[in-house]
């Protein structure tokens, strides 16, 4: 239930690590089915993407910002740009249009909680020397057929920043992820030179917002290697490694479940877009004494 010294070394060297057969096919299907069920059960009529259109653009934009910035302790839905018509409304059923669900599946959804707080994950966190692994967020990313949007090169610690930085992404393929259906690409070694920018939470005149300070990583395209993985594989993503995924132009989806953890002995930045709330503090996988 832990990483071998070679795996730990590989992770330190490359900034990512593929672990095959982390979940069984059945486990993956349970998570996928539940994710689709959550969408089916949701009342989308009140979603900012569906309630606001051209009528009041400013109000609509602010509502969408609020919806995102306050989503850390909730289960919310974010749509593919390619699923929106000119009036800002969905042109297809939500189940085909959702880009991701976030960000508290690991809190409110038992199946996702079980996978996040499993002994295997605890063992991996221990192997990486995490003293007090704290889980700020989780997501299902659907990468829908044909319209699954591009994810530009980025470093996760730009968005979920701690001092010192020690964020790790746990990315689990719920379906095979291959070059044709937009598997992940990593630039090995780029985690060794810090982050190039940060997304900051802002508040002006009582209005929440975000701004990006610094730049996006300018990593040479030739440095990226693709990381095709089979359904059930877990990929560990160092918070500072530059990674991306292309649009999914294929006929098949590429569903994944991901969550992040950081060492709770470090400081969660007060200007991160996501903040723990009194009702839902960031849970720990274990405390050192366990
Ligand atoms: O799954 C993807 O395409 C992107 C995921 C990602 O970049 C992340 O979890 O940081």
XYZ file of C-alpha atoms and ligand atoms in Angstrom:
300
model
C 0.000 0.000 0.000
C 2.878 2.351 -0.625
C 5.187 3.525 -3.386
C 8.502 1.782 -3.962
C 11.652 3.883 -3.489
C 12.046 3.775 -7.303
C 8.557 5.201 -7.808
C 9.229 7.974 -5.301
C 12.482 8.736 -7.112
C 10.738 8.792 -10.484
C 8.111 11.191 -9.130
C 10.809 13.486 -7.740
C 12.687 13.413 -11.021
C 9.817 13.876 -13.489
C 7.171 15.628 -11.407
C 4.566 13.008 -12.250
C 4.112 9.282 -11.842
C 1.761 6.774 -13.474
C 0.504 3.969 -11.224
C -1.450 1.375 -13.173
C -4.426 -0.616 -11.849
C -5.076 1.673 -8.913
C -8.839 1.174 -9.263
C -10.654 -1.795 -10.729
C -12.869 -1.404 -13.793
C -15.887 -1.835 -11.514
C -14.701 0.892 -9.121
C -14.313 3.236 -12.087
C -17.800 2.429 -13.340
C -19.322 3.084 -9.918
C -17.768 6.578 -9.889
C -18.813 7.313 -13.480
C -22.360 6.168 -12.890
C -22.655 8.223 -9.729
C -21.272 11.299 -11.513
C -23.926 10.967 -14.226
C -26.589 10.386 -11.595
C -25.562 13.601 -9.789
C -26.077 15.535 -13.031
C -29.447 13.898 -13.640
C -30.607 14.721 -10.097
C -29.496 18.356 -10.248
C -31.871 21.240 -10.806
C -30.085 23.029 -13.635
C -32.813 25.628 -14.016
C -31.083 27.749 -11.388
C -27.588 27.328 -12.815
C -25.982 30.693 -13.733
C -25.248 29.424 -17.228
C -28.902 28.720 -17.801
C -30.521 31.535 -15.818
C -28.507 34.456 -17.226
C -28.047 35.157 -20.873
C -27.768 38.316 -22.906
C -30.333 40.071 -20.724
C -27.878 41.407 -18.170
C -24.309 40.493 -19.062
C -22.677 42.150 -16.033
C -25.020 40.514 -13.599
C -24.574 37.200 -15.382
C -20.774 37.447 -15.286
C -20.743 38.304 -11.571
C -23.134 35.479 -10.786
C -20.912 33.027 -12.631
C -17.836 34.319 -10.777
C -19.607 33.935 -7.428
C -20.759 30.466 -8.454
C -17.144 29.427 -9.102
C -15.415 31.181 -6.185
C -17.891 29.777 -3.644
C -17.891 26.242 -5.075
C -15.112 24.849 -2.849
C -17.487 23.348 -0.299
C -20.270 22.446 -2.704
C -21.117 20.239 -5.654
C -21.429 22.459 -8.684
C -21.434 22.135 -12.448
C -19.242 23.807 -15.049
C -20.016 23.467 -18.735
C -17.997 23.033 -21.896
C -17.746 26.255 -23.899
C -18.638 24.284 -27.007
C -21.983 23.414 -25.429
C -23.169 27.021 -25.179
C -25.131 28.851 -27.814
C -24.794 32.550 -28.649
C -27.332 33.429 -25.961
C -25.126 31.732 -23.369
C -27.567 28.877 -22.899
C -26.919 25.177 -23.284
C -27.507 23.731 -26.722
C -27.580 20.133 -25.495
C -28.652 18.135 -22.430
C -26.501 18.846 -19.328
C -25.224 15.275 -19.266
C -23.481 15.855 -22.614
C -22.453 19.416 -21.797
C -20.785 19.211 -18.397
C -17.062 19.924 -18.412
C -16.601 19.193 -14.720
C -18.284 18.753 -11.352
C -16.506 20.295 -8.364
C -15.286 20.778 -5.746
C -16.487 18.800 -2.703
C -17.292 15.343 -4.048
C -14.845 13.883 -1.514
C -16.951 15.384 1.293
C -20.541 14.811 0.225
C -20.456 11.789 -2.063
C -19.720 8.474 -0.271
C -18.279 6.674 -3.325
C -15.856 9.498 -4.028
C -15.047 9.819 -0.339
C -14.176 6.119 -0.171
C -11.755 6.355 -3.088
C -10.151 9.555 -1.750
C -9.655 8.342 1.818
C -8.645 4.785 0.923
C -5.745 2.968 2.557
C -3.944 2.950 -0.799
C -4.068 6.745 -1.025
C -2.957 7.059 2.602
C -0.036 4.740 1.839
C 1.006 6.858 -1.151
C 0.822 10.050 0.910
C 3.010 8.418 3.555
C 5.519 7.286 0.911
C 5.782 10.881 -0.245
C 6.488 11.954 3.348
C 3.291 13.982 3.766
C 2.875 14.592 7.504
C -0.718 15.829 7.552
C -2.353 15.283 4.159
C -5.204 17.699 3.718
C -7.673 17.500 0.810
C -8.960 20.904 -0.321
C -10.897 19.814 -3.387
C -12.024 17.145 -5.824
C -13.494 17.104 -9.332
C -14.828 14.848 -12.031
C -13.628 16.040 -15.432
C -15.668 14.625 -18.309
C -13.672 15.636 -21.400
C -16.791 15.115 -23.485
C -16.605 13.626 -26.994
C -16.059 16.265 -29.722
C -16.434 19.291 -27.409
C -14.117 18.434 -24.471
C -12.136 21.664 -24.104
C -8.361 22.172 -24.149
C -6.583 22.595 -20.799
C -3.718 25.015 -21.339
C -0.249 24.424 -19.852
C -0.400 25.220 -16.156
C 0.969 24.398 -12.714
C -1.562 23.400 -10.078
C 0.252 25.315 -7.308
C -0.581 28.506 -9.229
C -4.213 27.855 -8.331
C -3.916 26.035 -4.986
C -0.924 27.696 -3.374
C 0.735 26.835 -0.073
C 3.854 27.988 1.768
C 6.003 25.994 1.378
C 4.577 24.535 -1.833
C 3.847 20.804 -1.583
C 0.609 20.239 -3.492
C 0.057 16.884 -5.188
C -2.733 16.094 -7.652
C -4.210 12.577 -7.686
C -5.697 12.035 -11.140
C -7.577 8.776 -11.759
C -8.583 7.657 -15.254
C -12.171 6.373 -15.164
C -11.799 5.448 -18.844
C -8.793 4.718 -21.024
C -7.013 8.000 -21.772
C -5.069 7.899 -25.021
C -3.699 10.431 -27.498
C -6.900 10.410 -29.591
C -9.229 11.134 -26.643
C -6.984 13.748 -25.068
C -4.730 12.081 -22.545
C -2.553 14.247 -20.326
C 0.778 15.720 -21.394
C 3.579 16.557 -18.969
C 6.815 18.503 -19.230
C 9.093 16.356 -17.047
C 11.381 18.240 -14.681
C 9.541 21.559 -14.911
C 8.536 21.235 -11.245
C 12.064 22.168 -10.250
C 11.968 25.864 -11.088
C 9.001 27.272 -9.192
C 5.727 28.665 -10.509
C 5.349 31.412 -13.089
C 2.104 32.956 -11.853
C -0.764 32.747 -9.428
C -4.529 32.986 -9.545
C -5.617 35.281 -6.716
C -8.982 35.788 -5.084
C -10.077 39.422 -5.107
C -12.813 41.312 -3.333
C -13.757 44.837 -4.363
C -16.843 46.669 -3.146
C -18.067 43.390 -1.727
C -17.759 41.668 -5.121
C -15.743 38.487 -5.327
C -13.434 37.910 -8.262
C -10.155 36.400 -9.388
C -7.109 37.762 -11.167
C -4.042 36.051 -12.568
C -0.766 37.616 -11.479
C 2.448 36.715 -13.335
C 2.396 34.632 -16.480
C 1.327 31.218 -17.646
C 4.244 28.804 -18.097
C 6.073 29.349 -21.385
C 7.318 25.770 -21.661
C 8.700 24.705 -25.034
C 6.108 22.520 -26.796
C 8.816 19.934 -27.537
C 9.332 19.318 -23.833
C 5.886 17.759 -23.361
C 5.454 13.997 -23.368
C 2.082 12.345 -23.551
C 0.970 10.042 -20.770
C -1.535 7.526 -22.152
C -3.046 5.432 -19.351
C -5.542 2.617 -18.964
C -8.819 2.906 -17.110
C -8.136 2.672 -13.356
C -4.649 4.176 -13.517
C -3.675 6.826 -11.008
C -1.359 9.635 -12.047
C 0.378 11.657 -9.349
C 0.926 15.257 -10.414
C 3.471 17.424 -8.610
C 1.949 20.843 -7.886
C 4.660 22.623 -9.850
C 4.997 20.386 -12.922
C 3.713 21.968 -16.135
C 0.970 19.876 -17.729
C -1.858 20.244 -20.218
C -4.427 18.314 -22.209
C -5.589 18.962 -25.778
C -9.229 19.266 -26.826
C -11.031 15.966 -27.167
C -12.002 15.792 -30.824
C -12.727 12.082 -30.737
C -16.042 10.258 -30.533
C -15.323 8.927 -27.032
C -15.197 10.649 -23.694
C -12.284 10.677 -21.280
C -13.768 10.798 -17.772
C -11.456 11.204 -14.787
C -11.726 11.781 -11.033
C -9.122 14.028 -9.448
C -8.414 15.482 -6.040
C -5.568 17.467 -4.599
C -3.775 17.228 -1.327
C -1.181 19.302 0.446
C 0.675 18.956 3.712
C -1.465 20.647 6.360
C 1.707 21.557 8.244
C 2.200 24.235 5.574
C 0.138 27.388 5.183
C -2.826 27.501 2.795
C -2.568 30.898 1.070
C -5.256 33.314 2.188
C -5.491 34.736 -1.332
C -6.237 31.395 -3.021
C -9.557 31.475 -4.874
C -10.677 28.559 -2.709
C -10.852 28.942 1.067
C -11.934 26.423 3.685
C -15.245 27.299 5.294
C -16.381 26.885 8.879
C -18.947 24.296 7.817
C -16.522 22.406 5.572
C -12.893 22.642 6.670
C -10.335 20.755 4.565
C -10.333 17.149 5.853
C -7.157 15.210 6.650
C -6.349 11.721 5.343
C -4.555 11.048 8.596
C -2.671 12.853 11.285
C 0.878 11.840 11.939
C 0.130 9.732 15.023
C -2.066 7.267 13.049
O -7.879 16.161 -16.987
C -7.471 17.146 -17.601
O -7.564 17.251 -18.805
C -6.789 18.275 -16.880
C -6.537 17.987 -15.450
C -5.551 18.926 -14.857
O -4.870 19.646 -15.511
C -5.394 18.957 -13.426
O -6.088 18.180 -12.727
O -4.577 19.749 -12.952
